[in-house]
mmCIF file of C-alpha atoms in Angstrom:
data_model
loop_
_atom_site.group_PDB
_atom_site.id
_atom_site.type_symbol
_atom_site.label_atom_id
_atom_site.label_comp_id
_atom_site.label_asym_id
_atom_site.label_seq_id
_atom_site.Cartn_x
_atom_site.Cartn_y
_atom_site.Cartn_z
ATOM 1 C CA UNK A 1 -57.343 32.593 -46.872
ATOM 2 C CA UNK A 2 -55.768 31.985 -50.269
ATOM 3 C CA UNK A 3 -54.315 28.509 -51.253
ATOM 4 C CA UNK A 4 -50.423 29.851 -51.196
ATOM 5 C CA UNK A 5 -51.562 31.164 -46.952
ATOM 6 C CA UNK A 6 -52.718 27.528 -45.773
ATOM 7 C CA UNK A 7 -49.844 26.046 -47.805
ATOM 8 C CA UNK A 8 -47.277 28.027 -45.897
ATOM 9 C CA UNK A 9 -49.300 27.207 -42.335
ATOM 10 C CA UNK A 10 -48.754 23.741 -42.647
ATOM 11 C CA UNK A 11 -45.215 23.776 -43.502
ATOM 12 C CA UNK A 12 -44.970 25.976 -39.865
ATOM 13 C CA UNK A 13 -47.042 23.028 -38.750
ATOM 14 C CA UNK A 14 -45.088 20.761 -39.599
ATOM 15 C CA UNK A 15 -41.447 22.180 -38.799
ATOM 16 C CA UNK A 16 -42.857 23.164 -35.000
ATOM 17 C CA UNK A 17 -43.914 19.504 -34.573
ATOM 18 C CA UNK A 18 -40.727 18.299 -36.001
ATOM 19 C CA UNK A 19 -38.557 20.534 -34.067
ATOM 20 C CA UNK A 20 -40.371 19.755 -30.675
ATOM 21 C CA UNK A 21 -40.217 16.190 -31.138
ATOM 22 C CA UNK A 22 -36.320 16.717 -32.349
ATOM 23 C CA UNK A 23 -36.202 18.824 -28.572
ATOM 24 C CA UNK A 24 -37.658 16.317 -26.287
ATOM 25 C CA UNK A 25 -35.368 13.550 -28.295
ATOM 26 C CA UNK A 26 -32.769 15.565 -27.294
ATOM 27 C CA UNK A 27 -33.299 16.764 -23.699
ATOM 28 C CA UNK A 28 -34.048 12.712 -23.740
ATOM 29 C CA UNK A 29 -30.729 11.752 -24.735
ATOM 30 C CA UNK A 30 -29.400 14.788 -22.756
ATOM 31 C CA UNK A 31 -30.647 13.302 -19.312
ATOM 32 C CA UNK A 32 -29.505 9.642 -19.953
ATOM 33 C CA UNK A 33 -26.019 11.036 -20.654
ATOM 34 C CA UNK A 34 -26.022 12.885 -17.501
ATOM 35 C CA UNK A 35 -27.150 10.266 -15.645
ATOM 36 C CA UNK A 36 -24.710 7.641 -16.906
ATOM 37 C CA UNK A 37 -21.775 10.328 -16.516
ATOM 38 C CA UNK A 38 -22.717 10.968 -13.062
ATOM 39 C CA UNK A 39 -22.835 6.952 -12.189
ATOM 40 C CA UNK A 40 -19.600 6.883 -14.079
ATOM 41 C CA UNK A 41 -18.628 9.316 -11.378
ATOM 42 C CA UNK A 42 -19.546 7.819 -8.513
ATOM 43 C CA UNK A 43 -17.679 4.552 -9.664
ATOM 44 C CA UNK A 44 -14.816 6.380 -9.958
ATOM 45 C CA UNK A 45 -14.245 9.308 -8.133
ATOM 46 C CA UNK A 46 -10.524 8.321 -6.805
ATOM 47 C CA UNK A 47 -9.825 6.852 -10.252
ATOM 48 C CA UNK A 48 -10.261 10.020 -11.635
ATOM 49 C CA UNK A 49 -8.444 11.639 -9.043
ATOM 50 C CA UNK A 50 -5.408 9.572 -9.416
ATOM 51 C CA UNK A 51 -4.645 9.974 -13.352
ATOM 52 C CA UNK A 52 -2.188 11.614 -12.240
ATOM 53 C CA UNK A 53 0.257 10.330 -8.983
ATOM 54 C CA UNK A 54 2.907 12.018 -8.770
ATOM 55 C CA UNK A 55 2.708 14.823 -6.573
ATOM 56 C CA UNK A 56 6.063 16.509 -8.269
ATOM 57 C CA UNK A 57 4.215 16.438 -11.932
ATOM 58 C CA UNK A 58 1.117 18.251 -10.389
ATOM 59 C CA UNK A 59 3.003 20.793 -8.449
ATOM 60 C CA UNK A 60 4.069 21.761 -12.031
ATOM 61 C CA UNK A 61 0.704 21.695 -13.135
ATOM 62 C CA UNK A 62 -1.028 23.589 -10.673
ATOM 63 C CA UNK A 63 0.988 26.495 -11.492
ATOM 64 C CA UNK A 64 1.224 27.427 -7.854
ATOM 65 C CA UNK A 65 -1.828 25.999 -6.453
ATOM 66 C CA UNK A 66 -0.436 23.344 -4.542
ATOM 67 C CA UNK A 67 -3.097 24.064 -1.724
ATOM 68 C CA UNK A 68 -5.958 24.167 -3.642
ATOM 69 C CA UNK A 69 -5.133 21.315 -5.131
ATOM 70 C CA UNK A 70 -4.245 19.051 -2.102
ATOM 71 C CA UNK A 71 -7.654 20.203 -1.013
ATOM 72 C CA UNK A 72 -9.262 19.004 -4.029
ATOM 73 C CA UNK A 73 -6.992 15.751 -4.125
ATOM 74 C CA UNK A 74 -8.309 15.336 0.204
ATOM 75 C CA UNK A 75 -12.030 15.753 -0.514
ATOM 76 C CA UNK A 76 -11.640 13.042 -3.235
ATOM 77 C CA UNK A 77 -10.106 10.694 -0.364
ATOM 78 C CA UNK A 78 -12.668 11.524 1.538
ATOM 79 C CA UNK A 79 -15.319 10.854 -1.279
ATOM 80 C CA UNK A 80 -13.545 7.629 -1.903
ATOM 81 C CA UNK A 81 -14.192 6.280 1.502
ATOM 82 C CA UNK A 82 -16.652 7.562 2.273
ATOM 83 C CA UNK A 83 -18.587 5.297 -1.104
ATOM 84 C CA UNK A 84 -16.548 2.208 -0.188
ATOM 85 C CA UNK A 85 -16.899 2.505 3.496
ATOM 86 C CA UNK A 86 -20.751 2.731 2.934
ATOM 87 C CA UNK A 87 -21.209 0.287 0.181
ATOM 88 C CA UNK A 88 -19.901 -2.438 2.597
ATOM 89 C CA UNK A 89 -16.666 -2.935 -0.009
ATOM 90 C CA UNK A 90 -13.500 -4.347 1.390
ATOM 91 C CA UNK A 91 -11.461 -2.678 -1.521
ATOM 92 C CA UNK A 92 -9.581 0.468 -0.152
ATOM 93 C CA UNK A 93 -6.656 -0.028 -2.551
ATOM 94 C CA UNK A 94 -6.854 3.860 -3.841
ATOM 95 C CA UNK A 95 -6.628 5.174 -0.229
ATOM 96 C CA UNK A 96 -3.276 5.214 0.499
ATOM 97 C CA UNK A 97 -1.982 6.459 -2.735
ATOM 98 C CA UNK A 98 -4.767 9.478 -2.316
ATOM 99 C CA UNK A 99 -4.219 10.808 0.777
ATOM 100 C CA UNK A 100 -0.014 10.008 -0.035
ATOM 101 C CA UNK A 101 -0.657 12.627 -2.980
ATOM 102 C CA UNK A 102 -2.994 14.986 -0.760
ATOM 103 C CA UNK A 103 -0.053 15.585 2.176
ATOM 104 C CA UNK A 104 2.819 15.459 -0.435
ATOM 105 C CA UNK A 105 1.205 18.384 -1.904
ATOM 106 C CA UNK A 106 0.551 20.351 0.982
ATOM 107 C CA UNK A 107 2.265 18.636 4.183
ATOM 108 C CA UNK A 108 0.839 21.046 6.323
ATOM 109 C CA UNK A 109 -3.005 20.132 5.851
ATOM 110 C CA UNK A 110 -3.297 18.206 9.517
ATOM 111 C CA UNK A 111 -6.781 16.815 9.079
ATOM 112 C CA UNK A 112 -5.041 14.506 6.136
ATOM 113 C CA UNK A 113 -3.229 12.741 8.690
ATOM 114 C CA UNK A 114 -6.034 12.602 11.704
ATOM 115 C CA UNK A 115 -8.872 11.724 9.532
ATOM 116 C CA UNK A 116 -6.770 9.777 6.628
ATOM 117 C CA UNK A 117 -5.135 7.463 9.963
ATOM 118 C CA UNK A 118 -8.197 6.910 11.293
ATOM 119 C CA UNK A 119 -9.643 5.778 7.612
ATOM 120 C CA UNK A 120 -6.682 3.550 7.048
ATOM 121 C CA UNK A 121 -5.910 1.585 10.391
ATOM 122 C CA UNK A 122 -9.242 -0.053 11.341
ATOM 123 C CA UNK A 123 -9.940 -3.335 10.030
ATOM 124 C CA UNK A 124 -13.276 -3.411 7.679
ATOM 125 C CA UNK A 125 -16.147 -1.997 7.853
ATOM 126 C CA UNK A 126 -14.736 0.465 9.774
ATOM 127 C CA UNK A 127 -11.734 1.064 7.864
ATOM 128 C CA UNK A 128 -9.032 -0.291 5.417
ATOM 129 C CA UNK A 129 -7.488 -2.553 7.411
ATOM 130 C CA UNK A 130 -3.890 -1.107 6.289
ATOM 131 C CA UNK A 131 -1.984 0.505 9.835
ATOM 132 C CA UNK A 132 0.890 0.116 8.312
ATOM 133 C CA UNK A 133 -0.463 2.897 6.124
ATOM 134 C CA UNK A 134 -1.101 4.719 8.150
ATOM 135 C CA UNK A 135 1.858 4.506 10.467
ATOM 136 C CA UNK A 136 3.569 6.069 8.066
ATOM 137 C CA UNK A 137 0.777 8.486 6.955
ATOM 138 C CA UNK A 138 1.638 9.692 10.799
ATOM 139 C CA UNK A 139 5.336 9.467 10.547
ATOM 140 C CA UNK A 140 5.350 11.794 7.666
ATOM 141 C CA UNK A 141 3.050 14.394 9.066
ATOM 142 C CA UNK A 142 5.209 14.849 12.418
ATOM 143 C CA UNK A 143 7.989 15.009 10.110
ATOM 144 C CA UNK A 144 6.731 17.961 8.506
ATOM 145 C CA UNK A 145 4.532 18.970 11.728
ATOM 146 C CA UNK A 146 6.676 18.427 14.960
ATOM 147 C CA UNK A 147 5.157 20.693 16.376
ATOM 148 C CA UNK A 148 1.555 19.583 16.598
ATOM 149 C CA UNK A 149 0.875 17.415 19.534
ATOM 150 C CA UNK A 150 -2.145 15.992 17.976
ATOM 151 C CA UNK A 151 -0.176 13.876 15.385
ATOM 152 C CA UNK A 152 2.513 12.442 18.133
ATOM 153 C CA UNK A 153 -1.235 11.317 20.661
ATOM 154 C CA UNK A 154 -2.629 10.063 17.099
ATOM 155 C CA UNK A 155 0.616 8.213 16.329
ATOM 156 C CA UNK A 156 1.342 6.905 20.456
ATOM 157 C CA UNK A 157 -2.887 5.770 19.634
ATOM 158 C CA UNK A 158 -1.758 4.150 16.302
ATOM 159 C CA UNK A 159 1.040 1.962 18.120
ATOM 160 C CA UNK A 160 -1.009 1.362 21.620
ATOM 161 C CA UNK A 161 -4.456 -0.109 19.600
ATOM 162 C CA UNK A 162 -3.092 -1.432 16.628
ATOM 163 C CA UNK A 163 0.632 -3.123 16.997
ATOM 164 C CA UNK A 164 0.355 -3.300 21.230
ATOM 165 C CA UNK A 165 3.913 -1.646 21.085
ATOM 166 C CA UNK A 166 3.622 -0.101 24.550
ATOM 167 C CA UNK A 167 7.232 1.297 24.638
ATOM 168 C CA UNK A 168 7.339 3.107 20.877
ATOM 169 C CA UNK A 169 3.646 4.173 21.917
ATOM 170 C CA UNK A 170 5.408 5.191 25.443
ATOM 171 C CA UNK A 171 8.527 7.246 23.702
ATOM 172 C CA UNK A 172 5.602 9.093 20.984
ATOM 173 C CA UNK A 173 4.111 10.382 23.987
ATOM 174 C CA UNK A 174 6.530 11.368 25.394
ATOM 175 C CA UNK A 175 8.190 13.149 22.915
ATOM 176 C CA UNK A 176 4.757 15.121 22.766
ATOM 177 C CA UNK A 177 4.803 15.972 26.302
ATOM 178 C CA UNK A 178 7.320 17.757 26.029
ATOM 179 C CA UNK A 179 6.303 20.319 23.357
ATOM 180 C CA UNK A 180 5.804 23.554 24.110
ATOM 181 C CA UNK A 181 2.033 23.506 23.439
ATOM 182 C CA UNK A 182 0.316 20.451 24.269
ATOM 183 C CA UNK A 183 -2.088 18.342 26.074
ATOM 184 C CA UNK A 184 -1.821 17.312 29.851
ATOM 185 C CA UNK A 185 -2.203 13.735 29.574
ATOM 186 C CA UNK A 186 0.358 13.545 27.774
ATOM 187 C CA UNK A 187 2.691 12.609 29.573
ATOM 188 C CA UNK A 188 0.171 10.591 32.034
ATOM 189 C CA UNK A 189 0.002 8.342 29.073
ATOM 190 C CA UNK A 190 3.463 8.010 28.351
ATOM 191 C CA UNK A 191 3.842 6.995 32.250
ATOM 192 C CA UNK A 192 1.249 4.414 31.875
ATOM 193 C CA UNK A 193 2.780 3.299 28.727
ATOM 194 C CA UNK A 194 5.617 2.854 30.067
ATOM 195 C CA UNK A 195 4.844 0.719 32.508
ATOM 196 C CA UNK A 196 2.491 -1.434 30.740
ATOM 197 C CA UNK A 197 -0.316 -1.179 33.689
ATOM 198 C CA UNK A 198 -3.925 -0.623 33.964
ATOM 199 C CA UNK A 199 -4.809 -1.585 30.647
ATOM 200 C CA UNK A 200 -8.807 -0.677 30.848
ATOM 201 C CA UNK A 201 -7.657 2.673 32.530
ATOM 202 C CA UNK A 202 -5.533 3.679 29.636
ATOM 203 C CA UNK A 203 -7.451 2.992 27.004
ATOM 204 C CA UNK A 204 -9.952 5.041 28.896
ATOM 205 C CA UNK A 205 -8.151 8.094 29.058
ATOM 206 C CA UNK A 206 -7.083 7.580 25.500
ATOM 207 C CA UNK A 207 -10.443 7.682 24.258
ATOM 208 C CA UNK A 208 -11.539 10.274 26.763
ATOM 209 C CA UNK A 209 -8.665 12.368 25.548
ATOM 210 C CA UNK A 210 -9.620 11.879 21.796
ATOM 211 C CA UNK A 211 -13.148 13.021 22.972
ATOM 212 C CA UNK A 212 -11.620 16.144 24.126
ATOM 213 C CA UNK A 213 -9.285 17.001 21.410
ATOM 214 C CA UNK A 214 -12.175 17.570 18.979
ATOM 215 C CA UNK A 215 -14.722 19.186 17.831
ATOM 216 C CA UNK A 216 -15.639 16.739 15.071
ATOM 217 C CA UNK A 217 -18.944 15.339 16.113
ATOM 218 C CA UNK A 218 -18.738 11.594 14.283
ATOM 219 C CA UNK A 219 -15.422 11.361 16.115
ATOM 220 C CA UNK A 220 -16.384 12.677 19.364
ATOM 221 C CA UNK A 221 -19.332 10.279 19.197
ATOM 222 C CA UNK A 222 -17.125 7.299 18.450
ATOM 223 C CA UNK A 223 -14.863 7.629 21.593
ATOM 224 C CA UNK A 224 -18.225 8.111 23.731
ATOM 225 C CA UNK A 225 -19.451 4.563 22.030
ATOM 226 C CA UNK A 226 -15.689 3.114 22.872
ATOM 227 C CA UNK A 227 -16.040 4.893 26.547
ATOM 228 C CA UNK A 228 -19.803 2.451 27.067
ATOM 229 C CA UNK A 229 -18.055 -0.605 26.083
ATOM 230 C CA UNK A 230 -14.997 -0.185 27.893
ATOM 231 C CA UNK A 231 -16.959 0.216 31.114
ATOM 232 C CA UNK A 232 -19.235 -2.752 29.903
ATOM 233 C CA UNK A 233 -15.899 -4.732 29.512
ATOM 234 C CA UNK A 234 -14.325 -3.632 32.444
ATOM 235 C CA UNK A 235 -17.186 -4.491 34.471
ATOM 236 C CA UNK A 236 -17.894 -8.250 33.247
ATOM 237 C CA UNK A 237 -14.464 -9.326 33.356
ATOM 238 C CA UNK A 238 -14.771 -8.146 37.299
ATOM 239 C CA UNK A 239 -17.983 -9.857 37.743
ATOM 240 C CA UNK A 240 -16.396 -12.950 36.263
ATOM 241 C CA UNK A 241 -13.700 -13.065 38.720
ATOM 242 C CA UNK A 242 -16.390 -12.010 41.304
ATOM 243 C CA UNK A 243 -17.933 -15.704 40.448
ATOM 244 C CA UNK A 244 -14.729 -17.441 39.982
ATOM 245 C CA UNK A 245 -14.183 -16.139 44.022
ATOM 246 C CA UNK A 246 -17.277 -17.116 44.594
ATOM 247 C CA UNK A 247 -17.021 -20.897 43.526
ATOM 248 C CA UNK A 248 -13.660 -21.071 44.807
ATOM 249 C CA UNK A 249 -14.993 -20.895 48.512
ATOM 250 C CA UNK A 250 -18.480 -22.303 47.869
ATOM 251 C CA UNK A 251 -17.408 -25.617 45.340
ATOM 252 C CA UNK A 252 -20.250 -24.149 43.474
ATOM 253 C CA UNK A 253 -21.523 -21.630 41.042
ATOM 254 C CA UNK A 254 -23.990 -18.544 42.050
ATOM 255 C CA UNK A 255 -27.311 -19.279 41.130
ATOM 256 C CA UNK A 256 -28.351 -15.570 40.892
ATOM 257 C CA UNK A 257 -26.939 -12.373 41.803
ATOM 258 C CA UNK A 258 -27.974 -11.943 44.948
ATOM 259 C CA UNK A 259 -25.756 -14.943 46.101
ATOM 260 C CA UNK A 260 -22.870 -13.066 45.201
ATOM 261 C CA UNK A 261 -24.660 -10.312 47.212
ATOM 262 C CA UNK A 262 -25.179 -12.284 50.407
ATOM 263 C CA UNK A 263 -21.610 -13.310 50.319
ATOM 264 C CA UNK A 264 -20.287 -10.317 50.394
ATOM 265 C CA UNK A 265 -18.870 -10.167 46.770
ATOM 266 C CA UNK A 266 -21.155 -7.003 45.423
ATOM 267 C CA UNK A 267 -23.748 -4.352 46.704
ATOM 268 C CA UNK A 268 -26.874 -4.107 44.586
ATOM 269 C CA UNK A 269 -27.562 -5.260 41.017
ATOM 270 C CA UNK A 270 -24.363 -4.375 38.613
ATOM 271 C CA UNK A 271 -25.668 -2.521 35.564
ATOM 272 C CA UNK A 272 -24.653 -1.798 32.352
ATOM 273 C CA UNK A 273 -24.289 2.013 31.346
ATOM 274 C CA UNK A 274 -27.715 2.170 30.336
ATOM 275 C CA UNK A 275 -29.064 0.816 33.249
ATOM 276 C CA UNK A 276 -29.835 -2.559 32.686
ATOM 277 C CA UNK A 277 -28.971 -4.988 34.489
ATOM 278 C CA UNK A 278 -26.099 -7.948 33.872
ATOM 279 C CA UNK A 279 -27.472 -11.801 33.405
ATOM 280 C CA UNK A 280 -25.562 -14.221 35.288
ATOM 281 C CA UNK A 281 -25.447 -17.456 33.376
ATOM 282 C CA UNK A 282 -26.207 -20.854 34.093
ATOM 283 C CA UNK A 283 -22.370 -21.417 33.398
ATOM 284 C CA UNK A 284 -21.100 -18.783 35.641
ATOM 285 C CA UNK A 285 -20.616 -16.021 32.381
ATOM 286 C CA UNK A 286 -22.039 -12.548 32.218
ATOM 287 C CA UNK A 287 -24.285 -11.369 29.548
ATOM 288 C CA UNK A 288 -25.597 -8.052 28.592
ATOM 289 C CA UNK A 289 -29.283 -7.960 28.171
ATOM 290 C CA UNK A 290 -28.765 -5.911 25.106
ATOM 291 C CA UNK A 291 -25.760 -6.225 23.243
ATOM 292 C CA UNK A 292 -26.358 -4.668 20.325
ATOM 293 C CA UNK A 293 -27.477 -1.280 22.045
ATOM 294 C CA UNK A 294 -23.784 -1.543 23.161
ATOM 295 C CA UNK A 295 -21.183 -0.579 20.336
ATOM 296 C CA UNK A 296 -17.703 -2.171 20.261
ATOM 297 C CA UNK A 297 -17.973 -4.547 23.261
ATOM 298 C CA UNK A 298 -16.172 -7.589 23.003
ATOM 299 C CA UNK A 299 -17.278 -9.244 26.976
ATOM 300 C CA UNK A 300 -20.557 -9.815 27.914
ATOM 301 C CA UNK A 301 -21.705 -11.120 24.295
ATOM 302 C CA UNK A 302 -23.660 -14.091 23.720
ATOM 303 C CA UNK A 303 -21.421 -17.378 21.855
ATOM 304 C CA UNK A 304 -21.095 -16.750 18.980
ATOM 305 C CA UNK A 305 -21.982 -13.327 18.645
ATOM 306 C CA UNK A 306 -19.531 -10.699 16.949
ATOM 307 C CA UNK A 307 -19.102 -7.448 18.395
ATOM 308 C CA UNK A 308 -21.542 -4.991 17.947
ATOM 309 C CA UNK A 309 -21.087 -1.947 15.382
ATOM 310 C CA UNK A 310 -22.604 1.157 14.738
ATOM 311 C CA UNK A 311 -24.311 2.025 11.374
ATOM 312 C CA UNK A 312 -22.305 2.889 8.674
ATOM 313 C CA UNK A 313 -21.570 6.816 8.088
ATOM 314 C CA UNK A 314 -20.018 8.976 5.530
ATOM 315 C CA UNK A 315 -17.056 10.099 6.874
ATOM 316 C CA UNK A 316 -16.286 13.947 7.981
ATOM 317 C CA UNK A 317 -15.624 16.341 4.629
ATOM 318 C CA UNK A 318 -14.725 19.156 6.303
ATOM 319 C CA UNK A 319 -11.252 20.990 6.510
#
């Protein structure tokens, strides 16, 4: 091989090391950015969402794709809570304004105001803490929707669990019984309502009818959780009585269940819905053996213990 030959083979050498090294630098530096772009992301989904906020400047933009966009603007809500709601933050500031843009844009996309309601009203973890929000979140989408009984039994929920307004929640029911498609405890609710009676039974058939008005699993699973601890409530505030009864005529506290038994007061050992049975305390209160296998009860629960609550989930992205 002449001199000029080995010359030029070590030039090739040379640029092929130099190029590879310049092509892992780079794919390097490549992967960092992408990484720090997508944290960026993450951090700031809704921030990025809400560059722009007024929903009369997009319509412009979207050149006709209001729809699409309201989707885009609703899965970003949904993002954004769904990364707050799981990081244990208390900051929801962005939600309202999101999902205000989302329905202005396309008033007609109902899971905005189910879901969006449900995001807002709860106090944290579970939510934002802001009904007011979402009363009017609701107002607005049976303003544009009156025909949709789901968004009068979703506003009549707001006012019955959140403000205790029995006779607003009584007239929102009942202007949904009367549509021409809608649900028949409707207007079973609006009775009850109305009357301010049978509080446990109520919020039973509330949840029972949220159950049954979708097929979104997370949801359907939360009223069955809210279904167990009603009955758990339900059922120590009776037993308490039960004992209060029972002292009354005895001057003296049970010492176990089956005093309350011989007297007359119960048959058999009360349970919880998982079939375990109630503690009667030294003090005359009922426990649950297990509270924490019990979501959302608020009876039953040792001193000092809060009320149980279920792992934190992303919330539903679909339509």
């Amino acid at each position: 091989m002449s001199a000029e030959s080995e010359v030029r083979m070590s030039v090739t050498r040379r640029v092929n090391l130099v190029a590879t090294a310049m092509l892992f630098l780079s794919m390097a530096g490549g992967m960092a950015t992408l990484h720090a772009i997508d944290h960026m992301r993450r951090v700031s989904v809704a921030q990025e969402a809400l560059y722009v906020r007024s929903s009369k400047v997009l319509r412009r933009m979207s050149l006709g794709y209001t729809g699409l966009l309201a989707d885009i603007y609703w899965t970003r809500a949904v993002q954004y809570f769904g990364e707050q709601h799981h990081s244990g933050s208390g900051d929801f500031r962005l939600l309202a304004p999101l999902l205000e843009v989302t329905t202005e844009l396309d008033p007609r996309l109902l899971p905005a105001y189910q879901f969006g309601a449900n995001f807002l009203a709860p106090k944290p973890p579970n939510g934002a803490g802001l009904p007011g929000a979402a009363l009017s979140l609701m107002k607005y989408g049976i303003e544009h929707n009156p025909d949709q009984w789901r968004l009068y039994y979703n506003l009549g929920f707001l006012y019955y669990t959140e403000f205790k307004d029995f006779a607003k929640a009584a007239d929102v029911f009942a202007q949904g019984a009367r549509l021409p498609v809608t649900n028949e405890f409707m207007s079973i609710l609006a009775a009850r309502m109305a009357q301010h009676a049978g509080e446990f039974d109520t919020a039973r058939m509330l949840w029972f009818t949220t159950y049954q008005s979708t097929k979104e699993a997370q949801i359907r699973q939360n009223a069955v959780d809210h279904l167990l601890a009603l009955q758990v409530d339900e059922d120590v505030t009776r037993l308490e009585q039960v004992v209060e009864k029972y002292r009354e005529q005895t001057g003296r506290l049970p010492a176990s269940m089956g005093d309350l038994e011989r007297a007359g007061f119960i048959h058999g050992t009360p349970a919880d819905p998982k079939g375990r049975p109630y503690k009667l305390m030294p003090d005359g209160r009922i426990e649950v053996q297990y509270p924490k296998s019990i979501y959302f009860i608020t009876k039953g629960l040792p001193p000092g213990e809060a009320t149980p609550q279920p792992p934190r989930e992303n919330p539903p992205t679909s339509k």
